[in-house]
Coordinates of C-alpha atoms and ligand atoms in Angstrom, one line a residue:
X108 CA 0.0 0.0 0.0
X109 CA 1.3 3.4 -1.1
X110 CA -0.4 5.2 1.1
X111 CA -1.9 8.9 0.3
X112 CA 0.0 12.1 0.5
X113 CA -2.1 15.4 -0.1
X114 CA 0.3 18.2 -0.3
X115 CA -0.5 22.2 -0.2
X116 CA 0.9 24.4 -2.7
X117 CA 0.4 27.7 -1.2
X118 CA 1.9 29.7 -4.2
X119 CA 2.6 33.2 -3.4
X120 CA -0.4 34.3 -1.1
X121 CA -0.6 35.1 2.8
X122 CA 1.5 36.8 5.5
X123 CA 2.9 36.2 8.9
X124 CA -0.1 36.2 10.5
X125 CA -2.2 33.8 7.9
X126 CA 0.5 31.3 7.8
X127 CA 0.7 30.9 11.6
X128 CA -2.9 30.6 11.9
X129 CA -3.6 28.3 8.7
X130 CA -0.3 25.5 9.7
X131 CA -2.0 25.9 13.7
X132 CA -5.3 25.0 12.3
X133 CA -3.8 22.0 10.0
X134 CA -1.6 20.8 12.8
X135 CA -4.8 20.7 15.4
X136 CA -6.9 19.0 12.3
X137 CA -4.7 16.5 10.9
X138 CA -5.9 13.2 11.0
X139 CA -4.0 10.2 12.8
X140 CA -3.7 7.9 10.0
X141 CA -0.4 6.4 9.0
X142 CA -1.1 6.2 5.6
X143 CA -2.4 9.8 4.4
X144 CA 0.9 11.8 5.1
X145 CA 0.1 16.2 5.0
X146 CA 2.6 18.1 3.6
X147 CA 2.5 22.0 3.4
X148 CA 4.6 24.2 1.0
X149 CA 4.5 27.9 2.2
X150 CA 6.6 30.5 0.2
X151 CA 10.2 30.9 1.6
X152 CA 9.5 33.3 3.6
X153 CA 7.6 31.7 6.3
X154 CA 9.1 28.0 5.6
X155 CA 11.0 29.2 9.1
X156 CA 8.4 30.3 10.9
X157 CA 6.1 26.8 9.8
X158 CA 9.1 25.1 10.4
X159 CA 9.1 25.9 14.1
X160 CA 5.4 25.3 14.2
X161 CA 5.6 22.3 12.7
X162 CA 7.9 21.3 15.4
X163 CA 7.2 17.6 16.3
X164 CA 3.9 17.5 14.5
X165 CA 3.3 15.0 11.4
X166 CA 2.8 17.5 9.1
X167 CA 5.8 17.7 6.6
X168 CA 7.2 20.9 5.3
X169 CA 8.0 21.4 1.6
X170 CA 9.6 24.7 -0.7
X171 CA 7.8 25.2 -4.0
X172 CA 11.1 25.8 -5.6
X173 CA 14.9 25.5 -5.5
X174 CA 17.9 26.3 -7.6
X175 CA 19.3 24.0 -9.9
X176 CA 22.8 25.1 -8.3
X177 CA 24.4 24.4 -5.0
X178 CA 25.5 27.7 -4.2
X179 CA 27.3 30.7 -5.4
X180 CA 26.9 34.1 -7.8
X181 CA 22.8 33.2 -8.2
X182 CA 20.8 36.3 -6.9
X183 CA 17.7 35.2 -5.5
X184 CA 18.1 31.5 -6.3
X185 CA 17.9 29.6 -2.8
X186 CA 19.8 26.4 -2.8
X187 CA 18.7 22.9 -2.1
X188 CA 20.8 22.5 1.3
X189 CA 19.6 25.9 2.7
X190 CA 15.6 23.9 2.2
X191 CA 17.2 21.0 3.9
X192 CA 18.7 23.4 6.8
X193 CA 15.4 24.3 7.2
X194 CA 13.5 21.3 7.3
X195 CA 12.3 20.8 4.2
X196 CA 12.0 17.7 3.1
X197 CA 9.8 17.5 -0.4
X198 CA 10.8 20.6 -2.8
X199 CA 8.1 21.2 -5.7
X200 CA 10.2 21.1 -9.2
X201 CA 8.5 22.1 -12.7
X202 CA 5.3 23.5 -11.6
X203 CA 3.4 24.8 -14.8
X204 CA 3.2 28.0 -13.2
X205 CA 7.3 28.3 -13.4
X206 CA 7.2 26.3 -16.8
X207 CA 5.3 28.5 -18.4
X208 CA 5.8 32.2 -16.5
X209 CA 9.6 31.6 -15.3
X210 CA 10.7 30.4 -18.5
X211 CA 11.5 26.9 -17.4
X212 CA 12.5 24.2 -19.6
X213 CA 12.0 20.4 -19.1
X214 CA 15.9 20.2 -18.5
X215 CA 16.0 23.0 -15.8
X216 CA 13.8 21.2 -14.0
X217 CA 15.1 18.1 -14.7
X218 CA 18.2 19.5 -12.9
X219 CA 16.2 21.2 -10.2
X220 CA 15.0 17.5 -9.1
X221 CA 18.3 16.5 -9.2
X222 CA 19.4 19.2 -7.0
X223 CA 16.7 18.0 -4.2
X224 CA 17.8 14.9 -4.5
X225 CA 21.4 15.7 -3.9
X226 CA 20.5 18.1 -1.2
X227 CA 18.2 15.5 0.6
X228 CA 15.1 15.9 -0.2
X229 CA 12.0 14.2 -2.2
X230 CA 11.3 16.3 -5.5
X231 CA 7.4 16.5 -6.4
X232 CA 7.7 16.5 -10.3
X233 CA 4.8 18.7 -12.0
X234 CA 3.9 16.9 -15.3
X235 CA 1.3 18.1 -17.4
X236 CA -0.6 19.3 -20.6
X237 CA -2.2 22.9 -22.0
X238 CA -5.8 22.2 -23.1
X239 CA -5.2 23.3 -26.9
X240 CA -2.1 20.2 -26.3
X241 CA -5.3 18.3 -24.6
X242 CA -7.4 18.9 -27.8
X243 CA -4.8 18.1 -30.5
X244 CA -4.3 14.3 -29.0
X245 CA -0.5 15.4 -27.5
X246 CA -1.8 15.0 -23.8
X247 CA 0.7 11.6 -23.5
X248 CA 3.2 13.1 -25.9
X249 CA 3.8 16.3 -23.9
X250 CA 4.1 13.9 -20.5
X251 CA 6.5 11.7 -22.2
X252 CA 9.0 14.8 -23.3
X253 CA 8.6 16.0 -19.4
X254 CA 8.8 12.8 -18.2
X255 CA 12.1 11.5 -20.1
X256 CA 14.1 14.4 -19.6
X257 CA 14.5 13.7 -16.1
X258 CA 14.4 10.0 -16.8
X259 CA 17.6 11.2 -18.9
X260 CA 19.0 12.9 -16.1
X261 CA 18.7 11.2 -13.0
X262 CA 17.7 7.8 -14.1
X263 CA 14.9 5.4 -13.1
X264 CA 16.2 4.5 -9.5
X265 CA 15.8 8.0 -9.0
X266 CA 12.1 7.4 -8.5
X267 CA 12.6 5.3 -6.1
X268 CA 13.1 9.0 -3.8
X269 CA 10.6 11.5 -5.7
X270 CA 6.7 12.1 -5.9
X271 CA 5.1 12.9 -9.6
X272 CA 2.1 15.3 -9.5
X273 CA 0.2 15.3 -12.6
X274 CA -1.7 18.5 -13.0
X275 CA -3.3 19.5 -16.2
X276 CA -2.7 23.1 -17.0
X277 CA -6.5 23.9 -18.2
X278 CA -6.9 22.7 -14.5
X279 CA -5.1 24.4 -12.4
X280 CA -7.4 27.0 -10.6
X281 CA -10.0 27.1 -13.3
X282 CA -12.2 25.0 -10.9
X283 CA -12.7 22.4 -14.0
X284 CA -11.3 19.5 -12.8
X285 CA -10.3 16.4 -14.9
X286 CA -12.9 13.6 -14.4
X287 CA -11.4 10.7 -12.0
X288 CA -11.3 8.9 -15.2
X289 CA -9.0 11.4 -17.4
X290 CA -6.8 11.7 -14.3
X291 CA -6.5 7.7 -13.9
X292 CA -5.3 7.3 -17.5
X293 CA -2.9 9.6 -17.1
X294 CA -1.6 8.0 -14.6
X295 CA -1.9 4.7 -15.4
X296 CA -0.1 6.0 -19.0
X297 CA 2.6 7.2 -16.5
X298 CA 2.9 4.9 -14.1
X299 CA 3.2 2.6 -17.1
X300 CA 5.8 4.4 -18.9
X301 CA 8.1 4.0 -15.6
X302 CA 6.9 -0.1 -14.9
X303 CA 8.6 -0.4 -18.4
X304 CA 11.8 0.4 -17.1
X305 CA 11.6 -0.8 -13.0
X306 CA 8.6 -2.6 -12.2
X307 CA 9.5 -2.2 -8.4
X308 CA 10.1 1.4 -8.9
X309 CA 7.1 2.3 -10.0
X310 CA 4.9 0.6 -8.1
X311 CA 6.4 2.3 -5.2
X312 CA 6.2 5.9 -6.5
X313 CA 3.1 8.4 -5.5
X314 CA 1.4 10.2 -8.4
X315 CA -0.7 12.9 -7.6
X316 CA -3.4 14.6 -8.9
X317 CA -3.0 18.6 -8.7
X318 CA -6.2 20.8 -10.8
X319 CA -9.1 22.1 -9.1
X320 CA -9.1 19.8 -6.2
X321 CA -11.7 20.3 -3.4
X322 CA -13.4 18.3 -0.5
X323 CA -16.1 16.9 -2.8
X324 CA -14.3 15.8 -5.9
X325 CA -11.0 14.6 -4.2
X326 CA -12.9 11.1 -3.0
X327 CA -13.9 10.5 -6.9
X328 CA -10.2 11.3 -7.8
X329 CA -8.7 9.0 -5.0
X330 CA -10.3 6.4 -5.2
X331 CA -8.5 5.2 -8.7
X332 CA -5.7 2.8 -8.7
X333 CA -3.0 5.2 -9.8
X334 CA -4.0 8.1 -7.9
X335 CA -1.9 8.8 -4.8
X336 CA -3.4 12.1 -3.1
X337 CA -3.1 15.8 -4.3
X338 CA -1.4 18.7 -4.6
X339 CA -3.6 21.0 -3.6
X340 CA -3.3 25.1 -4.6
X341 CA -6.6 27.1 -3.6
X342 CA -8.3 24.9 -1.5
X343 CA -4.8 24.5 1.1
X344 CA -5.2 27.9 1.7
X345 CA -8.4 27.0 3.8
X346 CA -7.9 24.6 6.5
X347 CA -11.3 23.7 6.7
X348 CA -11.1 22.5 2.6
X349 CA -7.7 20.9 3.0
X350 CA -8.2 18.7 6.0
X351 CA -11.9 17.9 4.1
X352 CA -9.5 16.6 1.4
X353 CA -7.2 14.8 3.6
X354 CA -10.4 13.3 5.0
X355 CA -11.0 11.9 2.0
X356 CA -8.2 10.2 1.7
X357 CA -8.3 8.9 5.0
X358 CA -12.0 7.2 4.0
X359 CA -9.6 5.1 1.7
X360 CA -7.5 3.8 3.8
Ligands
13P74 P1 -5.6 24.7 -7.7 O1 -5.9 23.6 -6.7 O2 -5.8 26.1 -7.2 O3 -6.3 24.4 -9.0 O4 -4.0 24.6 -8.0 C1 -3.4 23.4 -8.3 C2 -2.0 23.6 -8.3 O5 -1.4 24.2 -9.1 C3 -1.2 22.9 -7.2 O6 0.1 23.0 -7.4

């Protein structure tokens, strides 16, 4: 049993004050279950401040970015050992957000999970297709290409100490989410594409689903075969809506 991780992408909103109060509120909520592990990724700025919060509690603490350097002449890159210093243990690497607005290409990230790796932590690779890619049949073509380049990079065993998010771009806080069914193929196609090349490997790897995900679709979504949890942007800004989705998961287990 993989287990369920459902993961909160915070992106760049909140302050001080609304971090403190939305990791208390997830800390006092989270459920006891072994197998549905919480993770929350708050911007840099407050990863200290959750960190200390987060203290002893279950909840794990994630960046939503990293350098693909160690260190050095990179203005306002943060490497992958200061995340680690911190207490950072999953870093968020290729995010359509940063594909499409930051410029990055499938072999920055493909170093940037490589980086997390090397600096100790789990990367969470973003995979996924625009709807006009969607609508001309490239969905699995456009995975592949994302997919292989870190394949290329880091290898298959590599797997073996990462999480996959699949998150289709058309639903990423659009509040259309993919049906349980279009999510489960692609992660079946996915999980496929790695059984290929280590059948161990990728039974053992999470796949999330990230697009759109609330308290009453996130049952429907994990309840499929290949789908390991969430990552979670609007609704883990709410404790209230994330812990319903944890909730979910824990109805699964
Ligand atoms: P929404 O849940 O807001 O659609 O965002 C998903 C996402 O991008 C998580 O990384």
């Amino acid at each position: 049993m993989r287990g369920y991780l459902v993961a909160g992408n915070w992106k760049m909103n909140g302050s001080t004050a609304a971090s403190a109060e939305l990791v208390d509120r997830i800390i006092a909520g989270a459920p006891a279950s072994e197998l549905v592990e919480l993770l929350v990724c708050p911007p840099f700025p407050y990863i200290s401040q959750v960190a200390d919060k987060l203290g002893g509690s279950k909840v794990r603490l994630g960046a939503q970015n990293v350098s693909e350097h160690e260190s050095g002449a990179f203005t306002g890159e943060t490497a992958g050992s200061m995340l680690r210093e911190l207490g950072c243990e999953y870093v968020i690497v290729g995010h359509s957000e940063r594909r499409a607005l930051m410029g990055e290409t499938s072999l920055i990230v493909a170093l940037k999970f490589q980086a997390a790796q090397q600096a100790g932590m789990t990367p969470i690779l973003c995979v996924g297709e625009t709807l006009e890619q969607r609508e001309a049949g490239q969905t699995e073509a456009v995975i592949d290409e994302q997919l292989q380049a870190v394949l290329e990079l880091a290898g298959i065993e590599a797997f073996n100490s990462a999480v996959i998010a699949y998150e289709p771009v058309w639903a990423i806080g659009t509040g259309m989410t993919a049906t349980p069914e279009q999510a489960q193929d692609v992660h079946r196609h996915i999980r496929a594409t790695l059984e290929s090349l280590h059948e161990s490997v990728a039974e053992g790897v999470k796949i999330l689903y990230g697009g759109s995900v609330k308290g009453d679709n996130a049952g429907g979504l994990f309840s499929n075969p290949d789908i390991d949890g969430g990552l979670i942007g609007g609704a883990s800004l709410k404790s209230t809506d994330f812990l319903a989705i944890a909730q979910a998961a824990v109805e699964l287990v």
